[in-house]
PDB file of C-alpha atoms in Angstrom:
ATOM      1  CA  GLN A   2      -8.163 -18.310  -3.600  1.00  0.00           C
ATOM      2  CA  VAL A   3      -5.973 -15.272  -3.104  1.00  0.00           C
ATOM      3  CA  GLN A   4      -7.404 -12.397  -1.107  1.00  0.00           C
ATOM      4  CA  LEU A   5      -5.884  -9.037  -0.253  1.00  0.00           C
ATOM      5  CA  VAL A   6      -8.076  -7.041   2.094  1.00  0.00           C
ATOM      6  CA  GLU A   7      -7.153  -3.418   2.764  1.00  0.00           C
ATOM      7  CA  SER A   8      -8.295  -1.346   5.708  1.00  0.00           C
ATOM      8  CA  GLY A   9      -7.423   1.907   7.414  1.00  0.00           C
ATOM      9  CA  GLY A  10      -8.376   4.463   4.807  1.00  0.00           C
ATOM     10  CA  GLY A  11     -10.432   7.499   5.618  1.00  0.00           C
ATOM     11  CA  LEU A  12     -10.604  11.268   5.793  1.00  0.00           C
ATOM     12  CA  VAL A  13      -7.734  13.191   7.340  1.00  0.00           C
ATOM     13  CA  GLN A  14      -6.602  16.802   7.421  1.00  0.00           C
ATOM     14  CA  PRO A  15      -3.333  17.915   5.832  1.00  0.00           C
ATOM     15  CA  GLY A  16      -0.438  17.082   8.121  1.00  0.00           C
ATOM     16  CA  GLY A  17      -2.274  14.146   9.623  1.00  0.00           C
ATOM     17  CA  SER A  18      -1.450  10.459   9.626  1.00  0.00           C
ATOM     18  CA  LEU A  19      -3.073   7.202   8.620  1.00  0.00           C
ATOM     19  CA  ARG A  20      -1.973   3.599   8.710  1.00  0.00           C
ATOM     20  CA  LEU A  21      -3.191   1.263   6.020  1.00  0.00           C
ATOM     21  CA  SER A  22      -3.243  -2.477   6.526  1.00  0.00           C
ATOM     22  CA  CYS A  23      -3.519  -5.287   4.022  1.00  0.00           C
ATOM     23  CA  ALA A  24      -4.281  -8.807   5.183  1.00  0.00           C
ATOM     24  CA  ALA A  25      -3.272 -11.461   2.675  1.00  0.00           C
ATOM     25  CA  SER A  26      -4.425 -15.036   2.285  1.00  0.00           C
ATOM     26  CA  GLY A  27      -3.965 -17.749  -0.317  1.00  0.00           C
ATOM     27  CA  ILE A  28      -0.314 -16.950  -1.037  1.00  0.00           C
ATOM     28  CA  PRO A  29       2.940 -17.784   0.751  1.00  0.00           C
ATOM     29  CA  PHE A  30       3.060 -14.329   2.272  1.00  0.00           C
ATOM     30  CA  SER A  31       6.581 -14.425   3.645  1.00  0.00           C
ATOM     31  CA  SER A  32       7.902 -15.263   0.180  1.00  0.00           C
ATOM     32  CA  SER A  33       5.857 -12.652  -1.652  1.00  0.00           C
ATOM     33  CA  VAL A  34       6.772  -9.162  -2.746  1.00  0.00           C
ATOM     34  CA  MET A  35       4.230  -6.726  -1.349  1.00  0.00           C
ATOM     35  CA  ALA A  36       3.540  -3.152  -2.358  1.00  0.00           C
ATOM     36  CA  TRP A  37       1.122  -0.272  -2.110  1.00  0.00           C
ATOM     37  CA  TYR A  38      -0.103   1.579  -5.170  1.00  0.00           C
ATOM     38  CA  ARG A  39      -2.427   4.520  -5.470  1.00  0.00           C
ATOM     39  CA  GLN A  40      -4.623   5.999  -8.132  1.00  0.00           C
ATOM     40  CA  ALA A  41      -6.005   9.507  -8.023  1.00  0.00           C
ATOM     41  CA  PRO A  42      -8.929  10.576 -10.231  1.00  0.00           C
ATOM     42  CA  GLY A  43      -7.807  11.057 -13.800  1.00  0.00           C
ATOM     43  CA  LYS A  44      -4.308   9.757 -13.111  1.00  0.00           C
ATOM     44  CA  ARG A  45      -2.472   6.520 -13.713  1.00  0.00           C
ATOM     45  CA  ARG A  46      -1.979   4.024 -10.933  1.00  0.00           C
ATOM     46  CA  GLU A  47       1.459   4.493  -9.375  1.00  0.00           C
ATOM     47  CA  GLN A  48       3.558   2.524  -6.971  1.00  0.00           C
ATOM     48  CA  VAL A  49       3.965   4.223  -3.611  1.00  0.00           C
ATOM     49  CA  ALA A  50       6.098   1.728  -1.708  1.00  0.00           C
ATOM     50  CA  ARG A  51       7.381  -1.813  -2.085  1.00  0.00           C
ATOM     51  CA  ILE A  52       8.858  -4.386   0.276  1.00  0.00           C
ATOM     52  CA  THR A  53      10.553  -7.601  -0.725  1.00  0.00           C
ATOM     53  CA  SER A  54      10.376 -10.912   1.070  1.00  0.00           C
ATOM     54  CA  GLY A  55      13.717 -10.012   2.608  1.00  0.00           C
ATOM     55  CA  GLY A  56      12.461  -6.678   3.897  1.00  0.00           C
ATOM     56  CA  ILE A  57      14.121  -4.402   1.364  1.00  0.00           C
ATOM     57  CA  THR A  58      12.002  -1.324   0.778  1.00  0.00           C
ATOM     58  CA  ASN A  59      11.607   1.143  -2.070  1.00  0.00           C
ATOM     59  CA  TYR A  60       9.586   4.342  -2.174  1.00  0.00           C
ATOM     60  CA  ALA A  61       8.281   6.714  -4.755  1.00  0.00           C
ATOM     61  CA  ASP A  62       9.935  10.102  -4.481  1.00  0.00           C
ATOM     62  CA  SER A  63       6.616  11.556  -3.318  1.00  0.00           C
ATOM     63  CA  ALA A  64       6.565   9.118  -0.384  1.00  0.00           C
ATOM     64  CA  LYS A  65      10.167   9.265   0.782  1.00  0.00           C
ATOM     65  CA  GLY A  66      10.538  10.617   4.290  1.00  0.00           C
ATOM     66  CA  ARG A  67       6.781  10.553   4.954  1.00  0.00           C
ATOM     67  CA  PHE A  68       5.577   6.987   4.342  1.00  0.00           C
ATOM     68  CA  ALA A  69       6.872   3.714   5.714  1.00  0.00           C
ATOM     69  CA  ILE A  70       6.013   0.246   4.475  1.00  0.00           C
ATOM     70  CA  SER A  71       6.424  -2.743   6.751  1.00  0.00           C
ATOM     71  CA  ARG A  72       5.315  -6.348   6.946  1.00  0.00           C
ATOM     72  CA  ASP A  73       4.414  -8.808   9.667  1.00  0.00           C
ATOM     73  CA  ASN A  74       4.895 -12.290   8.257  1.00  0.00           C
ATOM     74  CA  GLY A  75       3.346 -13.832  11.348  1.00  0.00           C
ATOM     75  CA  LYS A  76       0.101 -11.981  10.611  1.00  0.00           C
ATOM     76  CA  ASN A  77       0.322 -12.130   6.795  1.00  0.00           C
ATOM     77  CA  THR A  78      -0.137  -8.378   6.828  1.00  0.00           C
ATOM     78  CA  VAL A  79       1.596  -5.453   5.164  1.00  0.00           C
ATOM     79  CA  TYR A  80       1.268  -1.925   6.451  1.00  0.00           C
ATOM     80  CA  LEU A  81       1.696   1.566   5.078  1.00  0.00           C
ATOM     81  CA  GLN A  82       2.254   4.251   7.689  1.00  0.00           C
ATOM     82  CA  MET A  83       1.538   7.627   6.133  1.00  0.00           C
ATOM     83  CA  ASN A  84       2.596  10.785   7.942  1.00  0.00           C
ATOM     84  CA  SER A  85       2.522  14.459   7.010  1.00  0.00           C
ATOM     85  CA  LEU A  86      -0.244  13.793   4.558  1.00  0.00           C
ATOM     86  CA  LYS A  87      -0.826  16.299   1.787  1.00  0.00           C
ATOM     87  CA  LEU A  88      -3.803  17.162  -0.367  1.00  0.00           C
ATOM     88  CA  GLY A  89      -2.031  15.442  -3.251  1.00  0.00           C
ATOM     89  CA  ASP A  90      -2.023  12.135  -1.390  1.00  0.00           C
ATOM     90  CA  THR A  91      -5.752  11.811  -1.951  1.00  0.00           C
ATOM     91  CA  ALA A  92      -6.335   8.606  -3.909  1.00  0.00           C
ATOM     92  CA  VAL A  93      -7.553   5.065  -3.766  1.00  0.00           C
ATOM     93  CA  TYR A  94      -4.765   2.973  -2.291  1.00  0.00           C
ATOM     94  CA  TYR A  95      -4.339  -0.602  -3.477  1.00  0.00           C
ATOM     95  CA  CYS A  96      -2.491  -3.477  -1.909  1.00  0.00           C
ATOM     96  CA  TYR A  97      -0.411  -5.515  -4.342  1.00  0.00           C
ATOM     97  CA  ALA A  98       1.242  -8.897  -4.033  1.00  0.00           C
ATOM     98  CA  HIS A  99       3.467 -10.820  -6.363  1.00  0.00           C
ATOM     99  CA  TRP A 100       3.868 -14.588  -6.126  1.00  0.00           C
ATOM    100  CA  THR A 101       4.318 -16.068  -9.595  1.00  0.00           C
ATOM    101  CA  GLN A 102       1.727 -13.516 -10.719  1.00  0.00           C
ATOM    102  CA  ASP A 103       0.247 -10.203  -9.663  1.00  0.00           C
ATOM    103  CA  TYR A 104      -2.605  -9.881  -7.204  1.00  0.00           C
ATOM    104  CA  TRP A 105      -4.569  -6.769  -6.205  1.00  0.00           C
ATOM    105  CA  GLY A 106      -6.804  -5.756  -3.370  1.00  0.00           C
ATOM    106  CA  GLN A 107     -10.068  -3.902  -3.844  1.00  0.00           C
ATOM    107  CA  GLY A 108      -8.645  -0.573  -2.720  1.00  0.00           C
ATOM    108  CA  THR A 109      -9.264   1.789   0.154  1.00  0.00           C
ATOM    109  CA  GLN A 110     -10.015   5.494  -0.177  1.00  0.00           C
ATOM    110  CA  VAL A 111      -7.696   8.024   1.417  1.00  0.00           C
ATOM    111  CA  THR A 112      -8.934  11.601   1.354  1.00  0.00           C
ATOM    112  CA  VAL A 113      -6.807  14.468   2.600  1.00  0.00           C
ATOM    113  CA  SER A 114      -8.920  17.556   2.958  1.00  0.00           C
ATOM    114  CA  LEU A 115      -9.311  20.690   5.048  1.00  0.00           C
TER     115      LEU A 115
END
């Protein structure tokens, strides 16, 4: 059974930082593409950052220069370091994995507020 368990969300002020973690099980993690998506109320789910099995990363324009995705294959965990957070970053953040098919975590809430 595949499980993606996110943690690290919470409430932060604009300009602050958070680090999300996603622990994966049930898939060959080191061979899987991992990504973070987010969905704000009333908006479509969008990809924030992606990292391949080889460590190649891609970012949404909104995340470039502020967010960093990384993976620790020894811990089967992918991270999203988010800096300089803005009000518009408020959303539920989902961990995503691809190994022959797509898998999703349950999501973690990130709220950026004064």
